[in-house]
Amino acid sequence: MRLDWLAGPGGPLRGGISVPGDKSVSHRAVMFAALAEGTTRIHGFLEGEDTRATAAIFAQLGVCIEAPSPSQRIVHGAGLHGLRAPAGDLDCGNSGTGMRLLAGLLAGQDFDSVLVGDTSLSRRPMRRVVDPLTAMGARIDTTPEGTAPLRVRGGQRLRGRDHELAVASAQVKSALLLAGLYAEGITRVREPHPTRDYTERMLRAFGADVREGGGWIALHPGRPLRSPGRVDVPGDFSSAAFFLVAASVVPGSDLLLRNVGLNPRRTGLLDTLREMGADIAVLHPRESGGDTVADLRVRHAPLHGVDVPAHRVPDMIDEFPALFVAAALADGVTRVSGAEELRVKESDRIAVMARALAALGADVEERPDGAVIRGGAPLRGGAVDSAGDHRCAMALAVAAQRAQGQVRIGDCANVATSFPDFAGLAVDTGFTLRVAG
Ligand code: S3P
């Protein structure tokens, strides 16, 4: 069902909120718990469409998963060789993480399976996982364009090998390490830039033999996965990001975001916003599940444009829609380069954000691998399209708070994939935002 928002202009943002659980960690917690021996209690699980799709797929694969209360799951692990052949297709919905990690995991099973997704996911490139998995001995068919549905043939003998990745992608790295659990010999992965390391760290917490050295991540197979008993999912930095930008750009704002995961491979936007002049304090940092979690206090501050260093792109890969908004409202020029991956996310995020911000009066010049944003022009009201991309929709709702008139944001239903209660929490903090009638 199509859902449009009417947003802005808005006043100061105040109060305190807890953002929902981390999407990357929630996906992996369910997957690894399903493959482990023993029972795993997951606390802080993201109740989003993407992560629920992953949980539903493991239920189809015969894993018993209880949901005793919202944000909790109890997963009764089936063990590495305990999954059952599914009766039908496995629907990953909108989730690239779900589909790519499952491709690796299912390549090692002794049954066939078919991974399908929604229109957006069915357009996204899958050869980046299928080709290296094929080199390990997997058999996976795609469409001629290299897209889903993915038909994964079971019963193949996988062989560990060395993979030098061309793209910095935690999803590809994770898919190969998961296939490596089922391979003969060692599976090694080298990334062009380090990416989020939840798979390595969580696999280790589940007892897998994952080693690192000389730029390689090596999975030595042969050990069963064993449940650590409990997994605590931190708040999702990528969901907090919209509020970090919103409170920075709306005068008079003073907002507290509680329990935000600060994995260093995720917090590039924090560094970038601070370089732009943002006032963000990290309060009460603490350890949780091997990662730092903290509360973030963000107060309005005048922002200025910066050059985002290309090496930082993987550390803020999901935050560019929010960054584009900060840049449009900052004084001076912001340059983004080395970010061509943005074109193959849930939408072409460079094109979608450039078009939408330009429609509001911003000066955004698209580049093949980024954009040049000349900030400071006043934003006007109008109609923009999020192209069904959850992060573009939320970023545009932030931009609307500083517009001079109301903004109609089209196609926002997919916000439910990562942040179902965004609109409710946003309104609690002072956003002007409602569903169009
Ligand atoms: C993710 C990795 C990133 C990110 C996505 C989640 C993950 O994708 O954009 O939202 O959980 O591994 P890529 O691996 O395609 O960069």
Coordinates of C-alpha atoms and ligand atoms in Angstrom, one line a residue:
M1 CA 0.0 0.0 0.0
R2 CA 1.3 3.4 -0.9
L3 CA 2.0 5.7 2.0
D4 CA 3.0 9.4 1.7
W5 CA 4.0 11.7 4.5
L6 CA 3.3 15.4 5.0
A7 CA 6.3 16.9 6.8
G8 CA 7.5 20.2 8.2
P9 CA 8.2 22.9 8.8
G10 CA 9.1 22.0 12.4
G11 CA 10.3 23.6 15.6
P12 CA 13.0 22.6 18.0
L13 CA 13.6 18.9 18.8
R14 CA 13.7 18.1 22.5
G15 CA 13.5 15.2 24.9
G16 CA 15.0 11.7 24.9
I17 CA 14.4 8.6 22.8
S18 CA 15.7 5.1 22.4
V19 CA 16.2 4.1 18.8
P20 CA 15.3 0.5 17.8
G21 CA 17.7 -2.4 17.7
D22 CA 20.5 -2.6 15.1
K23 CA 19.4 -4.2 11.9
S24 CA 22.8 -5.8 11.0
V25 CA 23.1 -7.4 14.4
S26 CA 19.5 -8.5 14.6
H27 CA 19.8 -10.4 11.2
R28 CA 23.0 -12.1 12.3
A29 CA 21.7 -12.9 15.8
V30 CA 18.8 -14.9 14.3
M31 CA 21.0 -16.6 11.7
F32 CA 23.8 -17.7 14.0
A33 CA 21.4 -18.7 16.8
A34 CA 19.5 -20.8 14.3
L35 CA 22.7 -22.6 13.3
A36 CA 23.9 -23.1 16.8
E37 CA 23.4 -25.8 19.3
G38 CA 21.4 -24.6 22.3
T39 CA 18.9 -21.8 22.9
T40 CA 19.7 -18.1 22.4
R41 CA 17.7 -15.3 23.9
I42 CA 18.0 -12.2 21.7
H43 CA 17.2 -8.9 23.5
G44 CA 16.7 -5.6 21.6
F45 CA 15.8 -7.4 18.3
L46 CA 14.7 -5.0 15.6
E47 CA 11.0 -5.5 15.0
G48 CA 11.3 -4.3 11.4
E49 CA 10.1 -6.0 8.2
D50 CA 13.6 -6.9 7.1
T51 CA 14.6 -8.7 10.3
R52 CA 11.2 -10.3 10.7
A53 CA 11.6 -11.7 7.1
T54 CA 14.8 -13.3 8.1
A55 CA 13.3 -14.8 11.2
A56 CA 10.3 -16.1 9.2
I57 CA 12.7 -17.7 6.7
F58 CA 14.4 -19.7 9.5
A59 CA 11.0 -20.8 10.7
Q60 CA 10.4 -22.1 7.2
L61 CA 13.8 -23.9 7.5
G62 CA 12.5 -25.7 10.5
V63 CA 13.9 -23.6 13.3
C64 CA 11.7 -22.9 16.4
I65 CA 11.7 -19.2 17.2
E66 CA 9.6 -17.8 20.0
A67 CA 8.7 -14.1 20.3
P68 CA 7.8 -13.8 24.0
S69 CA 7.5 -10.0 23.8
P70 CA 8.3 -7.3 21.3
S71 CA 12.1 -7.0 20.7
Q72 CA 12.7 -10.4 22.1
R73 CA 13.3 -13.7 20.4
I74 CA 14.1 -17.1 21.8
V75 CA 15.8 -19.2 19.1
H76 CA 16.1 -22.9 19.6
G77 CA 19.1 -23.7 17.5
A78 CA 19.0 -26.5 14.9
G79 CA 22.8 -26.9 14.7
L80 CA 24.9 -26.5 11.6
H81 CA 23.3 -29.5 9.9
G82 CA 19.8 -29.2 11.3
L83 CA 18.0 -27.0 8.8
R84 CA 15.1 -28.6 6.9
A85 CA 14.2 -28.1 3.2
P86 CA 11.6 -25.3 2.9
A87 CA 8.2 -26.0 1.4
G88 CA 8.2 -22.8 -0.7
D89 CA 10.3 -19.8 -1.8
L90 CA 12.1 -17.8 0.9
D91 CA 11.1 -14.2 0.8
C92 CA 13.7 -11.7 1.9
G93 CA 11.4 -8.7 1.3
N94 CA 13.5 -5.5 0.9
S95 CA 16.6 -6.9 2.6
G96 CA 20.0 -7.2 0.8
T97 CA 21.6 -8.4 4.0
G98 CA 19.0 -11.1 4.4
M99 CA 19.4 -12.3 0.8
R100 CA 23.2 -12.1 0.4
L101 CA 24.0 -13.8 3.8
L102 CA 21.4 -16.5 3.2
A103 CA 22.9 -17.2 -0.2
G104 CA 26.2 -18.1 1.5
L105 CA 24.5 -20.1 4.2
L106 CA 22.1 -22.0 2.0
A107 CA 24.9 -22.8 -0.5
G108 CA 26.2 -25.3 2.1
Q109 CA 23.0 -27.1 2.8
D110 CA 22.0 -30.5 1.3
F111 CA 18.6 -29.2 0.0
D112 CA 17.6 -26.8 -2.7
S113 CA 16.1 -23.4 -1.9
V114 CA 14.9 -20.2 -3.8
L115 CA 15.5 -16.7 -2.4
V116 CA 13.1 -14.0 -3.6
G117 CA 12.6 -10.4 -2.8
D118 CA 10.5 -7.3 -3.5
T119 CA 10.9 -5.1 -6.6
S120 CA 13.8 -3.1 -5.2
L121 CA 15.7 -6.2 -4.0
S122 CA 15.0 -8.0 -7.3
R123 CA 16.9 -5.2 -9.1
R124 CA 20.1 -5.3 -6.9
P125 CA 23.3 -6.9 -8.0
M126 CA 23.8 -10.5 -6.7
R127 CA 26.8 -11.6 -8.8
R128 CA 29.0 -10.1 -6.1
V129 CA 28.0 -13.0 -3.9
V130 CA 27.1 -15.6 -6.5
D131 CA 30.4 -15.5 -8.3
P132 CA 32.8 -16.0 -5.3
L133 CA 30.4 -18.7 -3.9
T134 CA 30.5 -20.4 -7.3
A135 CA 34.3 -20.4 -7.1
M136 CA 33.9 -22.3 -3.8
G137 CA 31.8 -25.0 -5.6
A138 CA 28.3 -23.6 -4.9
R139 CA 25.6 -23.7 -7.6
I140 CA 23.4 -20.7 -7.6
D141 CA 21.3 -19.5 -10.6
T142 CA 20.3 -15.9 -11.1
T143 CA 18.4 -14.1 -13.8
P144 CA 20.5 -13.2 -16.9
E145 CA 21.0 -9.8 -15.3
G146 CA 22.6 -11.3 -12.2
T147 CA 19.6 -10.5 -10.0
A148 CA 17.2 -12.5 -7.8
P149 CA 15.4 -14.9 -7.7
L150 CA 18.4 -16.9 -6.5
R151 CA 18.0 -20.7 -7.0
V152 CA 20.5 -22.3 -4.7
R153 CA 21.2 -26.0 -5.4
G154 CA 21.9 -28.1 -2.3
G155 CA 24.3 -31.0 -1.9
Q156 CA 27.4 -29.3 -3.4
R157 CA 30.9 -29.9 -2.0
L158 CA 32.2 -26.5 -1.0
R159 CA 35.9 -25.8 -0.9
G160 CA 37.5 -23.0 1.1
R161 CA 39.6 -20.5 -0.8
D162 CA 41.0 -17.0 -0.8
H163 CA 38.8 -14.2 -1.8
E164 CA 40.1 -10.7 -2.6
L165 CA 37.0 -8.5 -2.7
A166 CA 36.7 -5.8 -5.3
V167 CA 33.9 -4.0 -3.3
A168 CA 34.0 -3.1 0.4
S169 CA 30.9 -5.1 1.4
A170 CA 30.1 -6.6 4.8
Q171 CA 27.3 -8.6 3.1
V172 CA 29.7 -10.3 0.6
K173 CA 32.3 -10.9 3.3
S174 CA 29.6 -12.4 5.6
A175 CA 28.1 -14.6 2.8
L176 CA 31.6 -16.1 2.1
L177 CA 32.4 -16.7 5.8
L178 CA 29.0 -18.4 6.3
A179 CA 29.6 -20.7 3.3
G180 CA 33.0 -21.3 4.8
L181 CA 31.3 -23.0 7.8
Y182 CA 30.3 -25.8 5.3
A183 CA 33.5 -25.9 3.2
E184 CA 36.5 -28.2 3.2
G185 CA 39.6 -26.1 4.1
I186 CA 40.0 -22.5 5.1
T187 CA 37.9 -19.6 3.7
R188 CA 39.8 -16.4 3.7
V189 CA 38.5 -12.9 2.8
R190 CA 40.5 -9.7 2.2
E191 CA 38.5 -6.4 1.9
P192 CA 39.6 -3.3 0.0
H193 CA 38.5 -1.3 3.1
P194 CA 37.4 -2.7 6.5
T195 CA 33.7 -3.0 6.8
R196 CA 31.4 -3.7 9.8
D197 CA 32.7 -6.8 11.6
Y198 CA 29.7 -8.2 13.3
T199 CA 29.9 -11.5 11.5
E200 CA 33.4 -12.2 12.5
R201 CA 32.8 -11.1 16.1
M202 CA 29.5 -12.8 16.5
L203 CA 30.7 -16.1 14.9
R204 CA 33.5 -16.1 17.4
A205 CA 31.1 -15.5 20.2
F206 CA 29.2 -18.6 18.9
G207 CA 32.5 -20.6 19.1
A208 CA 33.6 -20.5 15.4
D209 CA 37.3 -20.4 14.6
V210 CA 37.7 -17.0 12.9
R211 CA 41.2 -15.6 12.8
E212 CA 42.6 -12.3 11.5
G213 CA 46.0 -11.3 10.4
G214 CA 47.9 -9.7 7.5
G215 CA 44.7 -8.1 6.2
W216 CA 42.9 -11.5 5.9
I217 CA 39.9 -12.8 7.8
A218 CA 40.1 -16.6 7.9
L219 CA 37.3 -19.0 8.8
H220 CA 38.6 -22.4 9.8
P221 CA 35.7 -24.9 9.6
G222 CA 35.0 -27.9 11.7
R223 CA 33.7 -26.5 14.9
P224 CA 30.0 -26.6 15.8
L225 CA 28.4 -23.2 16.7
R226 CA 27.3 -23.1 20.3
S227 CA 24.9 -20.6 21.7
P228 CA 26.4 -18.0 24.0
G229 CA 23.0 -18.0 25.8
R230 CA 22.1 -14.4 25.2
V231 CA 22.7 -11.7 22.6
D232 CA 22.1 -8.0 23.4
V233 CA 21.4 -5.9 20.3
P234 CA 22.5 -2.3 20.6
G235 CA 20.4 0.6 19.2
D236 CA 21.0 1.2 15.5
F237 CA 23.4 4.0 14.8
S238 CA 21.9 4.3 11.3
S239 CA 18.4 5.0 12.8
A240 CA 19.9 7.5 15.3
A241 CA 21.6 9.2 12.3
F242 CA 18.3 10.9 11.3
F243 CA 17.9 12.5 14.7
L244 CA 21.6 13.5 14.9
V245 CA 21.1 15.5 11.7
A246 CA 17.7 16.8 12.6
A247 CA 18.7 18.2 16.0
S248 CA 21.9 19.6 14.5
V249 CA 20.0 21.6 11.8
V250 CA 16.9 22.7 13.6
P251 CA 17.6 25.8 15.8
G252 CA 16.8 25.4 19.5
S253 CA 17.1 21.5 19.5
D254 CA 18.6 19.5 22.4
L255 CA 18.0 15.8 22.1
L256 CA 19.2 12.7 23.9
L257 CA 19.5 9.4 22.0
R258 CA 19.8 6.5 24.3
N259 CA 21.7 3.2 23.9
V260 CA 23.2 3.8 20.5
G261 CA 25.7 1.2 19.2
L262 CA 29.1 2.9 18.3
N263 CA 30.9 0.2 16.4
P264 CA 33.7 2.1 14.8
R265 CA 32.9 0.7 11.3
R266 CA 29.4 2.4 11.6
T267 CA 30.1 5.8 13.1
G268 CA 31.6 7.7 10.1
L269 CA 28.7 10.1 10.2
L270 CA 29.5 11.1 13.7
D271 CA 33.1 12.1 12.6
T272 CA 31.7 13.9 9.6
L273 CA 29.1 15.8 11.4
R274 CA 31.6 16.9 14.0
E275 CA 33.9 18.1 11.3
M276 CA 31.0 20.1 10.0
G277 CA 30.6 21.8 13.4
A278 CA 27.9 19.6 15.0
D279 CA 27.6 19.6 18.8
I280 CA 27.3 15.9 19.7
A281 CA 28.4 14.5 23.1
V282 CA 29.0 10.8 23.8
L283 CA 27.7 10.1 27.3
H284 CA 28.1 7.1 29.5
P285 CA 30.0 4.9 27.1
R286 CA 29.8 1.2 28.1
E287 CA 30.5 -2.2 26.8
S288 CA 27.6 -4.4 25.5
G289 CA 28.1 -7.6 23.5
G290 CA 31.7 -6.6 22.8
D291 CA 30.8 -3.2 21.3
T292 CA 30.6 0.3 22.8
V293 CA 27.1 1.6 23.4
A294 CA 26.5 5.1 24.6
D295 CA 23.9 7.9 24.9
L296 CA 24.3 10.7 22.4
R297 CA 23.3 14.3 23.3
V298 CA 23.0 16.5 20.2
R299 CA 22.3 20.2 20.2
H300 CA 21.7 22.6 17.4
A301 CA 24.9 24.1 15.9
P302 CA 25.6 25.9 12.7
L303 CA 27.1 23.4 10.2
H304 CA 29.6 24.1 7.4
G305 CA 30.5 22.0 4.4
V306 CA 33.3 19.5 4.3
D307 CA 35.0 17.1 1.9
V308 CA 34.1 13.6 3.1
P309 CA 37.3 11.5 2.7
A310 CA 36.7 8.5 0.4
H311 CA 38.2 6.1 2.9
R312 CA 35.4 6.9 5.3
V313 CA 32.6 5.9 2.9
P314 CA 32.3 2.3 4.2
D315 CA 32.0 3.6 7.8
M316 CA 29.0 5.7 6.9
I317 CA 27.6 3.8 3.9
D318 CA 24.0 3.9 5.1
E319 CA 24.2 7.5 6.3
F320 CA 24.5 9.4 3.0
P321 CA 20.8 10.3 2.6
A322 CA 21.1 12.0 6.1
L323 CA 24.4 13.5 5.2
F324 CA 23.1 15.0 2.0
V325 CA 20.4 16.8 4.1
A326 CA 23.0 18.1 6.6
A327 CA 25.1 19.3 3.6
A328 CA 22.2 21.1 1.9
L329 CA 21.6 23.0 5.1
A330 CA 25.2 23.7 5.9
D331 CA 27.1 26.8 4.8
G332 CA 29.6 26.1 2.0
V333 CA 30.4 23.1 -0.2
T334 CA 30.3 19.4 0.8
R335 CA 31.9 16.9 -1.6
V336 CA 31.2 13.2 -1.5
S337 CA 33.4 10.9 -3.7
G338 CA 34.2 7.2 -3.8
A339 CA 30.6 6.4 -3.0
E340 CA 29.4 4.7 -6.2
E341 CA 27.9 1.8 -4.0
L342 CA 25.1 4.3 -3.1
R343 CA 23.7 3.7 -6.6
V344 CA 22.9 0.0 -5.8
K345 CA 21.3 0.3 -2.4
E346 CA 17.6 0.0 -1.8
S347 CA 17.4 2.8 -4.5
D348 CA 20.0 4.8 -6.4
R349 CA 20.5 7.0 -3.3
I350 CA 22.6 9.6 -5.1
A351 CA 20.0 10.2 -7.8
V352 CA 17.0 10.0 -5.4
M353 CA 18.5 12.4 -2.9
A354 CA 19.8 14.8 -5.5
R355 CA 16.5 15.0 -7.3
A356 CA 14.5 15.4 -4.1
L357 CA 16.7 18.1 -2.5
A358 CA 16.9 19.9 -5.8
A359 CA 13.1 20.0 -5.9
L360 CA 13.2 21.8 -2.6
G361 CA 15.6 24.3 -3.9
A362 CA 19.0 22.8 -2.9
D363 CA 22.0 23.0 -5.1
V364 CA 23.1 19.4 -5.6
E365 CA 25.3 18.3 -8.4
E366 CA 25.3 14.5 -9.0
R367 CA 28.6 12.8 -9.7
P368 CA 29.0 9.1 -10.8
D369 CA 30.5 8.3 -7.4
G370 CA 29.0 11.0 -5.2
A371 CA 27.8 14.6 -5.3
V372 CA 28.8 18.2 -4.8
I373 CA 26.4 19.9 -2.5
R374 CA 26.5 23.7 -2.3
G375 CA 24.7 24.3 1.0
G376 CA 22.9 27.2 2.5
A377 CA 20.1 27.9 0.0
P378 CA 16.7 28.1 1.8
L379 CA 14.6 25.0 1.3
R380 CA 11.0 25.5 0.1
G381 CA 8.0 23.2 0.5
G382 CA 6.9 20.9 -2.3
A383 CA 6.5 17.3 -3.4
V384 CA 9.4 14.8 -3.4
D385 CA 9.7 11.1 -4.0
S386 CA 11.6 8.7 -1.7
A387 CA 11.5 6.0 -4.4
G388 CA 10.4 3.5 -1.7
D389 CA 13.7 3.8 0.0
H390 CA 13.4 3.9 3.8
R391 CA 16.5 5.9 4.5
C392 CA 15.7 8.5 1.8
A393 CA 12.2 8.9 3.2
M394 CA 13.5 9.5 6.7
A395 CA 16.2 11.9 5.5
L396 CA 13.7 13.9 3.6
A397 CA 11.4 14.1 6.6
V398 CA 14.4 15.7 8.4
A399 CA 15.0 18.1 5.5
A400 CA 11.3 19.1 5.6
Q401 CA 11.7 20.3 9.2
R402 CA 13.8 23.2 7.8
A403 CA 11.7 23.8 4.8
Q404 CA 9.7 27.0 4.4
G405 CA 6.5 25.1 3.6
Q406 CA 5.1 21.7 3.9
V407 CA 6.8 18.8 2.0
R408 CA 4.9 15.8 0.7
I409 CA 7.2 12.8 0.7
G410 CA 6.0 10.0 -1.6
D411 CA 6.3 6.2 -1.1
C412 CA 7.3 6.0 2.6
A413 CA 5.9 2.6 3.5
N414 CA 9.3 0.9 3.5
V415 CA 10.4 2.9 6.5
A416 CA 8.9 -0.1 8.3
T417 CA 11.8 -2.3 7.0
S418 CA 14.2 -0.7 9.4
F419 CA 12.4 1.8 11.7
P420 CA 8.7 1.1 12.0
D421 CA 8.1 3.7 14.7
F422 CA 10.1 6.5 13.1
A423 CA 7.2 8.8 12.6
G424 CA 5.9 8.3 16.2
L425 CA 9.2 8.9 17.8
A426 CA 10.0 11.8 15.5
V427 CA 6.7 13.5 16.5
D428 CA 7.4 12.8 20.2
T429 CA 10.7 14.9 19.8
G430 CA 8.9 17.7 18.0
F431 CA 9.0 16.8 14.3
T432 CA 6.0 18.0 12.2
L433 CA 5.1 14.9 10.4
R434 CA 1.9 13.0 9.6
V435 CA 0.6 10.4 7.1
A436 CA -1.1 12.0 4.1
G437 CA -4.9 11.3 4.1
Ligands
S3P1 C1 25.1 -4.4 5.8 C2 26.1 -4.1 5.0 C3 26.1 -2.9 4.1 C4 24.9 -1.9 4.5 C5 23.7 -2.7 4.8 C6 23.8 -3.7 5.9 C7 25.3 -5.6 6.7 O1 25.8 -3.3 2.8 O2 24.7 -1.0 3.5 O3 22.6 -1.8 5.2 O4 24.5 -5.9 7.6 O5 26.2 -6.4 6.4 P1 27.0 -3.7 1.8 O6 27.6 -5.0 2.3 O7 26.3 -3.9 0.4 O8 27.9 -2.6 1.8

